[in-house]
C-alpha cells in the first residue's frame, strides 16, 4: 500500500456535506498527497465516499475506536472496501480515552489485543492496519500485530523513540499539527485553542511527561515550549523544516492536521503546503 510521504489528517472530511468532502478528496489526490486520514472516530464505512471520488488516494481511519465497532463487522466492511478499491484502505485502530468512552474503558491494552485476535480470526489482514500507539506496549503491538503505528499529538523526539521501538520495516506515520501563521502570538494562540481539549486526556499528558515535559507545560493550554515542540507553525518553509525533523527521526509518512478556526476542509492550506510534496 503506497501512502506516500505526506497525507492529511482531517475531521472535516469525516463530517459535513458529502459532495464537498468528495471534491476536497479529489483535489488532495490531484495535488499529490498520498493519504487522507479521517478523524472524528470514523468507521470503515466513512471511507467509502472518498474512495469512490478518487482513484489513487489511500483513505485511512485515524482512529477507529475499538469500543465503538465490533471487530467482525469491521473485518467484513474492510473486505468489501478492499474488493472495490484494492490497496487503498488502511484501517487505523485505537483504544481511545476513558473520558470519551466512559465505563466501558477498562484495561485498554488487553482490550486491544483481544480486538486484534478477533480481527485476525475474522480474516482481517494485519498488513492493512496500523495502531494508535504512544507508549512502549502499544508500539510493540504495532510492530507485532499490525503494519506499524500512527501516533497522535507527538514531537520529533517521540518519533525518534517510536522508530527505535519499531525497528526498521514497520510503518511509522505520525500525525503532525500545522498552523500556517508566522506571527508567534497568533500561531501559539491558535495552537492552544486546539490543544486545550487534548490536555485533559491522561493518555496524551502522560506521554508528554515521558518525553521530558513538566506538569506546568501541560497546563493552561500548554506552555510555549510544548506548543513549539508539538506544532509545526510558521510559513511553508518553517513547516517544512519541522517535517524534516520527523523524517530525520525515522518517520515514513506524516499526516498533516492543519489547524483553522472553521469547520470546512482546509483546502486552501493544503494547496499552500503542496510544494512540500
mmCIF file of C-alpha atoms in Angstrom:
data_model
loop_
_atom_site.group_PDB
_atom_site.id
_atom_site.type_symbol
_atom_site.label_atom_id
_atom_site.label_comp_id
_atom_site.label_asym_id
_atom_site.label_seq_id
_atom_site.Cartn_x
_atom_site.Cartn_y
_atom_site.Cartn_z
ATOM 1 C CA UNK A 1 0.000 0.000 0.000
ATOM 2 C CA UNK A 2 1.565 3.273 -1.142
ATOM 3 C CA UNK A 3 0.578 6.158 1.128
ATOM 4 C CA UNK A 4 3.429 8.430 0.043
ATOM 5 C CA UNK A 5 5.427 10.719 2.280
ATOM 6 C CA UNK A 6 2.672 13.189 3.140
ATOM 7 C CA UNK A 7 -1.032 12.905 3.794
ATOM 8 C CA UNK A 8 -3.615 14.978 5.604
ATOM 9 C CA UNK A 9 -5.459 14.277 8.848
ATOM 10 C CA UNK A 10 -8.920 15.802 8.859
ATOM 11 C CA UNK A 11 -12.055 15.577 10.965
ATOM 12 C CA UNK A 12 -13.729 17.866 8.443
ATOM 13 C CA UNK A 13 -13.595 15.099 5.814
ATOM 14 C CA UNK A 14 -15.495 12.839 8.228
ATOM 15 C CA UNK A 15 -18.426 15.199 8.810
ATOM 16 C CA UNK A 16 -20.467 17.709 6.840
ATOM 17 C CA UNK A 17 -21.544 17.760 3.222
ATOM 18 C CA UNK A 18 -20.546 14.527 1.420
ATOM 19 C CA UNK A 19 -20.164 16.187 -2.012
ATOM 20 C CA UNK A 20 -17.920 18.887 -0.513
ATOM 21 C CA UNK A 21 -15.766 16.204 1.068
ATOM 22 C CA UNK A 22 -15.562 14.199 -2.141
ATOM 23 C CA UNK A 23 -14.436 17.286 -4.047
ATOM 24 C CA UNK A 24 -11.822 18.005 -1.363
ATOM 25 C CA UNK A 25 -10.525 14.436 -1.541
ATOM 26 C CA UNK A 26 -10.273 14.634 -5.334
ATOM 27 C CA UNK A 27 -8.234 17.814 -5.023
ATOM 28 C CA UNK A 28 -5.978 16.210 -2.420
ATOM 29 C CA UNK A 29 -5.262 13.445 -4.890
ATOM 30 C CA UNK A 30 -4.628 15.927 -7.706
ATOM 31 C CA UNK A 31 -2.202 17.866 -5.502
ATOM 32 C CA UNK A 32 -0.212 14.678 -4.914
ATOM 33 C CA UNK A 33 -0.976 13.812 -1.297
ATOM 34 C CA UNK A 34 -0.794 10.100 -0.594
ATOM 35 C CA UNK A 35 -3.448 9.598 2.061
ATOM 36 C CA UNK A 36 -6.446 11.147 3.785
ATOM 37 C CA UNK A 37 -6.742 10.211 7.468
ATOM 38 C CA UNK A 38 -10.305 10.582 8.750
ATOM 39 C CA UNK A 39 -10.597 11.996 12.252
ATOM 40 C CA UNK A 40 -13.663 12.045 14.471
ATOM 41 C CA UNK A 41 -13.705 8.329 15.423
ATOM 42 C CA UNK A 42 -14.740 7.097 11.960
ATOM 43 C CA UNK A 43 -15.958 3.670 10.984
ATOM 44 C CA UNK A 44 -14.853 1.777 7.901
ATOM 45 C CA UNK A 45 -17.965 2.882 6.026
ATOM 46 C CA UNK A 46 -16.961 6.541 6.279
ATOM 47 C CA UNK A 47 -14.108 5.913 3.849
ATOM 48 C CA UNK A 48 -16.411 4.703 1.085
ATOM 49 C CA UNK A 49 -17.416 8.047 -0.443
ATOM 50 C CA UNK A 50 -13.868 9.403 -0.532
ATOM 51 C CA UNK A 51 -12.564 6.231 -2.141
ATOM 52 C CA UNK A 52 -15.315 6.411 -4.748
ATOM 53 C CA UNK A 53 -14.365 10.016 -5.579
ATOM 54 C CA UNK A 54 -10.676 9.215 -6.140
ATOM 55 C CA UNK A 55 -8.578 6.670 -7.989
ATOM 56 C CA UNK A 56 -5.240 6.590 -6.152
ATOM 57 C CA UNK A 57 -5.622 8.252 -2.749
ATOM 58 C CA UNK A 58 -5.413 5.949 0.269
ATOM 59 C CA UNK A 59 -8.119 6.607 2.877
ATOM 60 C CA UNK A 60 -7.344 5.677 6.483
ATOM 61 C CA UNK A 61 -9.314 5.727 9.711
ATOM 62 C CA UNK A 62 -7.496 7.899 12.194
ATOM 63 C CA UNK A 63 -8.643 6.404 14.502
ATOM 64 C CA UNK A 64 -11.455 3.823 14.599
ATOM 65 C CA UNK A 65 -12.265 3.309 18.289
ATOM 66 C CA UNK A 66 -12.261 -0.346 19.312
ATOM 67 C CA UNK A 67 -15.079 0.394 21.767
ATOM 68 C CA UNK A 68 -17.492 1.597 19.070
ATOM 69 C CA UNK A 69 -17.267 -1.036 16.335
ATOM 70 C CA UNK A 70 -17.416 -4.829 16.572
ATOM 71 C CA UNK A 71 -14.295 -6.416 15.015
ATOM 72 C CA UNK A 72 -16.265 -8.943 12.970
ATOM 73 C CA UNK A 73 -18.253 -6.111 11.373
ATOM 74 C CA UNK A 74 -15.068 -4.144 10.774
ATOM 75 C CA UNK A 75 -13.450 -7.129 9.067
ATOM 76 C CA UNK A 76 -16.469 -7.641 6.817
ATOM 77 C CA UNK A 77 -16.667 -3.976 5.801
ATOM 78 C CA UNK A 78 -12.904 -3.809 5.300
ATOM 79 C CA UNK A 79 -13.005 -6.828 2.966
ATOM 80 C CA UNK A 80 -15.736 -5.179 0.894
ATOM 81 C CA UNK A 81 -13.695 -1.979 0.537
ATOM 82 C CA UNK A 82 -10.600 -3.959 -0.381
ATOM 83 C CA UNK A 83 -12.546 -5.722 -3.127
ATOM 84 C CA UNK A 84 -13.871 -2.444 -4.552
ATOM 85 C CA UNK A 85 -10.723 -0.358 -4.040
ATOM 86 C CA UNK A 86 -7.699 -2.701 -3.781
ATOM 87 C CA UNK A 87 -4.773 -1.379 -1.780
ATOM 88 C CA UNK A 88 -6.453 1.909 -0.906
ATOM 89 C CA UNK A 89 -7.969 1.483 2.569
ATOM 90 C CA UNK A 90 -5.850 1.499 5.726
ATOM 91 C CA UNK A 91 -7.500 0.512 8.997
ATOM 92 C CA UNK A 92 -6.271 2.680 11.864
ATOM 93 C CA UNK A 93 -7.298 1.363 15.286
ATOM 94 C CA UNK A 94 -7.083 2.926 18.712
ATOM 95 C CA UNK A 95 -8.162 2.355 22.307
ATOM 96 C CA UNK A 96 -9.372 5.967 22.677
ATOM 97 C CA UNK A 97 -9.652 7.567 26.150
ATOM 98 C CA UNK A 98 -11.522 6.887 29.350
ATOM 99 C CA UNK A 99 -13.089 10.345 29.375
ATOM 100 C CA UNK A 100 -14.592 9.695 25.943
ATOM 101 C CA UNK A 101 -15.553 6.044 26.339
ATOM 102 C CA UNK A 102 -16.907 6.001 29.891
ATOM 103 C CA UNK A 103 -17.429 2.841 31.940
ATOM 104 C CA UNK A 104 -16.579 0.566 29.003
ATOM 105 C CA UNK A 105 -12.969 1.747 29.168
ATOM 106 C CA UNK A 106 -11.174 -0.987 31.096
ATOM 107 C CA UNK A 107 -7.709 -2.478 30.535
ATOM 108 C CA UNK A 108 -7.258 -0.766 27.159
ATOM 109 C CA UNK A 109 -4.126 -2.673 26.136
ATOM 110 C CA UNK A 110 -5.731 -6.045 26.860
ATOM 111 C CA UNK A 111 -8.875 -4.885 25.074
ATOM 112 C CA UNK A 112 -6.806 -4.005 22.021
ATOM 113 C CA UNK A 113 -5.084 -7.400 21.965
ATOM 114 C CA UNK A 114 -8.442 -9.148 22.220
ATOM 115 C CA UNK A 115 -9.787 -6.972 19.422
ATOM 116 C CA UNK A 116 -6.814 -7.843 17.211
ATOM 117 C CA UNK A 117 -7.324 -11.548 17.948
ATOM 118 C CA UNK A 118 -10.930 -11.277 16.812
ATOM 119 C CA UNK A 119 -9.966 -9.299 13.704
ATOM 120 C CA UNK A 120 -7.417 -11.973 12.794
ATOM 121 C CA UNK A 121 -9.986 -14.721 13.294
ATOM 122 C CA UNK A 122 -12.397 -12.839 11.019
ATOM 123 C CA UNK A 123 -9.801 -12.668 8.252
ATOM 124 C CA UNK A 124 -8.657 -9.038 8.546
ATOM 125 C CA UNK A 125 -5.045 -8.848 7.291
ATOM 126 C CA UNK A 126 -2.554 -7.359 9.810
ATOM 127 C CA UNK A 127 -0.620 -5.745 6.955
ATOM 128 C CA UNK A 128 -3.591 -3.476 6.228
ATOM 129 C CA UNK A 129 -3.849 -1.994 9.725
ATOM 130 C CA UNK A 130 -1.960 0.425 11.978
ATOM 131 C CA UNK A 131 -2.376 1.162 15.675
ATOM 132 C CA UNK A 132 -2.605 4.454 17.527
ATOM 133 C CA UNK A 133 0.482 3.934 19.661
ATOM 134 C CA UNK A 134 2.222 6.217 22.145
ATOM 135 C CA UNK A 135 3.734 4.040 24.871
ATOM 136 C CA UNK A 136 6.061 1.032 24.675
ATOM 137 C CA UNK A 137 3.413 -1.710 24.923
ATOM 138 C CA UNK A 138 1.221 -0.390 22.138
ATOM 139 C CA UNK A 139 4.253 0.327 19.967
ATOM 140 C CA UNK A 140 5.299 -3.298 20.425
ATOM 141 C CA UNK A 141 1.807 -4.404 19.376
ATOM 142 C CA UNK A 142 2.076 -2.137 16.325
ATOM 143 C CA UNK A 143 5.238 -3.974 15.363
ATOM 144 C CA UNK A 144 3.971 -7.497 16.042
ATOM 145 C CA UNK A 145 0.253 -7.319 15.194
ATOM 146 C CA UNK A 146 -0.013 -4.597 12.539
ATOM 147 C CA UNK A 147 1.816 -2.886 9.695
ATOM 148 C CA UNK A 148 3.004 -0.156 12.043
ATOM 149 C CA UNK A 149 1.970 2.821 14.155
ATOM 150 C CA UNK A 150 0.043 6.070 13.789
ATOM 151 C CA UNK A 151 0.963 8.185 16.859
ATOM 152 C CA UNK A 152 -1.039 11.350 17.571
ATOM 153 C CA UNK A 153 -0.006 14.552 19.381
ATOM 154 C CA UNK A 154 3.696 13.881 19.412
ATOM 155 C CA UNK A 155 7.064 15.571 18.923
ATOM 156 C CA UNK A 156 10.117 14.717 16.795
ATOM 157 C CA UNK A 157 11.630 13.151 19.908
ATOM 158 C CA UNK A 158 8.676 10.793 20.182
ATOM 159 C CA UNK A 159 9.133 9.914 16.514
ATOM 160 C CA UNK A 160 12.751 9.009 17.232
ATOM 161 C CA UNK A 161 11.770 6.820 20.193
ATOM 162 C CA UNK A 162 8.951 5.198 18.240
ATOM 163 C CA UNK A 163 11.309 4.291 15.414
ATOM 164 C CA UNK A 164 13.718 2.737 17.895
ATOM 165 C CA UNK A 165 10.864 0.689 19.356
ATOM 166 C CA UNK A 166 9.529 -0.418 15.973
ATOM 167 C CA UNK A 167 12.877 -1.105 14.379
ATOM 168 C CA UNK A 168 13.305 -0.987 10.625
ATOM 169 C CA UNK A 169 10.443 -2.102 8.445
ATOM 170 C CA UNK A 170 7.161 -1.270 10.229
ATOM 171 C CA UNK A 171 5.352 1.847 9.057
ATOM 172 C CA UNK A 172 5.686 4.935 11.259
ATOM 173 C CA UNK A 173 3.084 7.523 10.268
ATOM 174 C CA UNK A 174 2.692 10.227 12.936
ATOM 175 C CA UNK A 175 0.059 12.933 12.876
ATOM 176 C CA UNK A 176 1.632 16.418 12.874
ATOM 177 C CA UNK A 177 -0.292 19.565 13.763
ATOM 178 C CA UNK A 178 0.251 22.555 11.455
ATOM 179 C CA UNK A 179 -0.557 26.236 11.946
ATOM 180 C CA UNK A 180 0.223 28.342 8.876
ATOM 181 C CA UNK A 181 0.878 31.563 10.773
ATOM 182 C CA UNK A 182 4.233 33.328 11.150
ATOM 183 C CA UNK A 183 3.275 35.669 13.994
ATOM 184 C CA UNK A 184 4.292 33.823 17.191
ATOM 185 C CA UNK A 185 1.471 35.184 19.351
ATOM 186 C CA UNK A 186 -1.258 34.368 16.826
ATOM 187 C CA UNK A 187 0.237 30.967 15.984
ATOM 188 C CA UNK A 188 0.509 29.922 19.631
ATOM 189 C CA UNK A 189 -2.981 31.214 20.418
ATOM 190 C CA UNK A 190 -4.438 29.094 17.613
ATOM 191 C CA UNK A 191 -2.424 26.113 18.802
ATOM 192 C CA UNK A 192 -3.612 26.492 22.405
ATOM 193 C CA UNK A 193 -7.227 26.746 21.321
ATOM 194 C CA UNK A 194 -6.849 23.409 19.585
ATOM 195 C CA UNK A 195 -4.705 21.717 22.221
ATOM 196 C CA UNK A 196 -6.674 22.580 25.351
ATOM 197 C CA UNK A 197 -9.117 19.687 24.974
ATOM 198 C CA UNK A 198 -6.360 17.114 24.397
ATOM 199 C CA UNK A 199 -4.506 18.195 27.509
ATOM 200 C CA UNK A 200 -7.481 16.980 29.561
ATOM 201 C CA UNK A 201 -6.771 13.394 28.452
ATOM 202 C CA UNK A 202 -4.238 11.486 30.590
ATOM 203 C CA UNK A 203 -3.022 9.257 27.740
ATOM 204 C CA UNK A 204 -1.631 12.320 25.994
ATOM 205 C CA UNK A 205 -0.336 14.176 29.022
ATOM 206 C CA UNK A 206 1.381 11.050 30.374
ATOM 207 C CA UNK A 207 3.125 10.574 27.055
ATOM 208 C CA UNK A 208 4.274 14.197 27.006
ATOM 209 C CA UNK A 209 5.611 13.857 30.551
ATOM 210 C CA UNK A 210 7.534 10.748 29.458
ATOM 211 C CA UNK A 211 9.120 12.897 26.761
ATOM 212 C CA UNK A 212 10.538 15.263 29.385
ATOM 213 C CA UNK A 213 7.883 17.944 29.700
ATOM 214 C CA UNK A 214 6.744 19.068 33.155
ATOM 215 C CA UNK A 215 3.321 19.475 34.708
ATOM 216 C CA UNK A 216 3.416 23.207 34.034
ATOM 217 C CA UNK A 217 3.951 22.547 30.334
ATOM 218 C CA UNK A 218 0.676 20.627 30.002
ATOM 219 C CA UNK A 219 -1.446 23.090 31.995
ATOM 220 C CA UNK A 220 -3.442 26.058 30.731
ATOM 221 C CA UNK A 221 -3.482 25.065 27.085
ATOM 222 C CA UNK A 222 0.226 24.302 27.019
ATOM 223 C CA UNK A 223 3.441 26.230 27.557
ATOM 224 C CA UNK A 224 5.283 27.929 24.702
ATOM 225 C CA UNK A 225 7.859 25.152 24.982
ATOM 226 C CA UNK A 226 5.199 22.491 24.479
ATOM 227 C CA UNK A 227 3.453 24.351 21.661
ATOM 228 C CA UNK A 228 6.705 24.852 19.793
ATOM 229 C CA UNK A 229 7.582 21.151 20.086
ATOM 230 C CA UNK A 230 4.194 19.708 19.125
ATOM 231 C CA UNK A 231 3.161 22.118 16.354
ATOM 232 C CA UNK A 232 4.738 22.932 13.025
ATOM 233 C CA UNK A 233 3.917 26.621 12.827
ATOM 234 C CA UNK A 234 5.079 29.470 10.622
ATOM 235 C CA UNK A 235 5.263 29.815 6.855
ATOM 236 C CA UNK A 236 5.578 26.877 4.492
ATOM 237 C CA UNK A 237 9.371 26.834 4.767
ATOM 238 C CA UNK A 238 9.220 26.744 8.574
ATOM 239 C CA UNK A 239 6.660 23.949 8.470
ATOM 240 C CA UNK A 240 8.908 22.066 6.064
ATOM 241 C CA UNK A 241 11.822 22.310 8.466
ATOM 242 C CA UNK A 242 9.752 20.763 11.257
ATOM 243 C CA UNK A 243 8.540 17.965 8.991
ATOM 244 C CA UNK A 244 12.153 17.261 8.088
ATOM 245 C CA UNK A 245 12.878 16.729 11.792
ATOM 246 C CA UNK A 246 10.273 13.966 11.887
ATOM 247 C CA UNK A 247 11.593 12.345 8.740
ATOM 248 C CA UNK A 248 15.152 12.538 10.071
ATOM 249 C CA UNK A 249 13.905 10.892 13.283
ATOM 250 C CA UNK A 250 12.523 7.923 11.350
ATOM 251 C CA UNK A 251 9.016 8.750 10.131
ATOM 252 C CA UNK A 252 7.935 7.144 6.859
ATOM 253 C CA UNK A 253 4.814 9.247 6.359
ATOM 254 C CA UNK A 254 3.365 12.326 8.058
ATOM 255 C CA UNK A 255 -0.361 13.050 8.366
ATOM 256 C CA UNK A 256 -0.697 16.849 8.460
ATOM 257 C CA UNK A 257 -3.556 18.247 10.520
ATOM 258 C CA UNK A 258 -3.971 21.891 9.545
ATOM 259 C CA UNK A 259 -5.488 23.902 12.395
ATOM 260 C CA UNK A 260 -8.019 26.553 11.386
ATOM 261 C CA UNK A 261 -10.931 28.279 13.078
ATOM 262 C CA UNK A 262 -13.503 26.877 10.648
ATOM 263 C CA UNK A 263 -15.286 23.591 10.070
ATOM 264 C CA UNK A 264 -14.604 23.314 6.321
ATOM 265 C CA UNK A 265 -11.817 21.141 4.932
ATOM 266 C CA UNK A 266 -8.781 23.481 4.810
ATOM 267 C CA UNK A 267 -8.282 23.056 1.070
ATOM 268 C CA UNK A 268 -6.564 26.429 0.616
ATOM 269 C CA UNK A 269 -3.932 25.480 3.206
ATOM 270 C CA UNK A 270 -3.469 22.027 1.639
ATOM 271 C CA UNK A 271 -2.731 23.817 -1.638
ATOM 272 C CA UNK A 272 -0.262 26.105 0.126
ATOM 273 C CA UNK A 273 1.551 23.143 1.663
ATOM 274 C CA UNK A 274 1.598 21.079 -1.547
ATOM 275 C CA UNK A 275 5.101 22.274 -2.601
ATOM 276 C CA UNK A 276 6.448 20.284 0.377
ATOM 277 C CA UNK A 277 5.449 17.158 -1.528
#
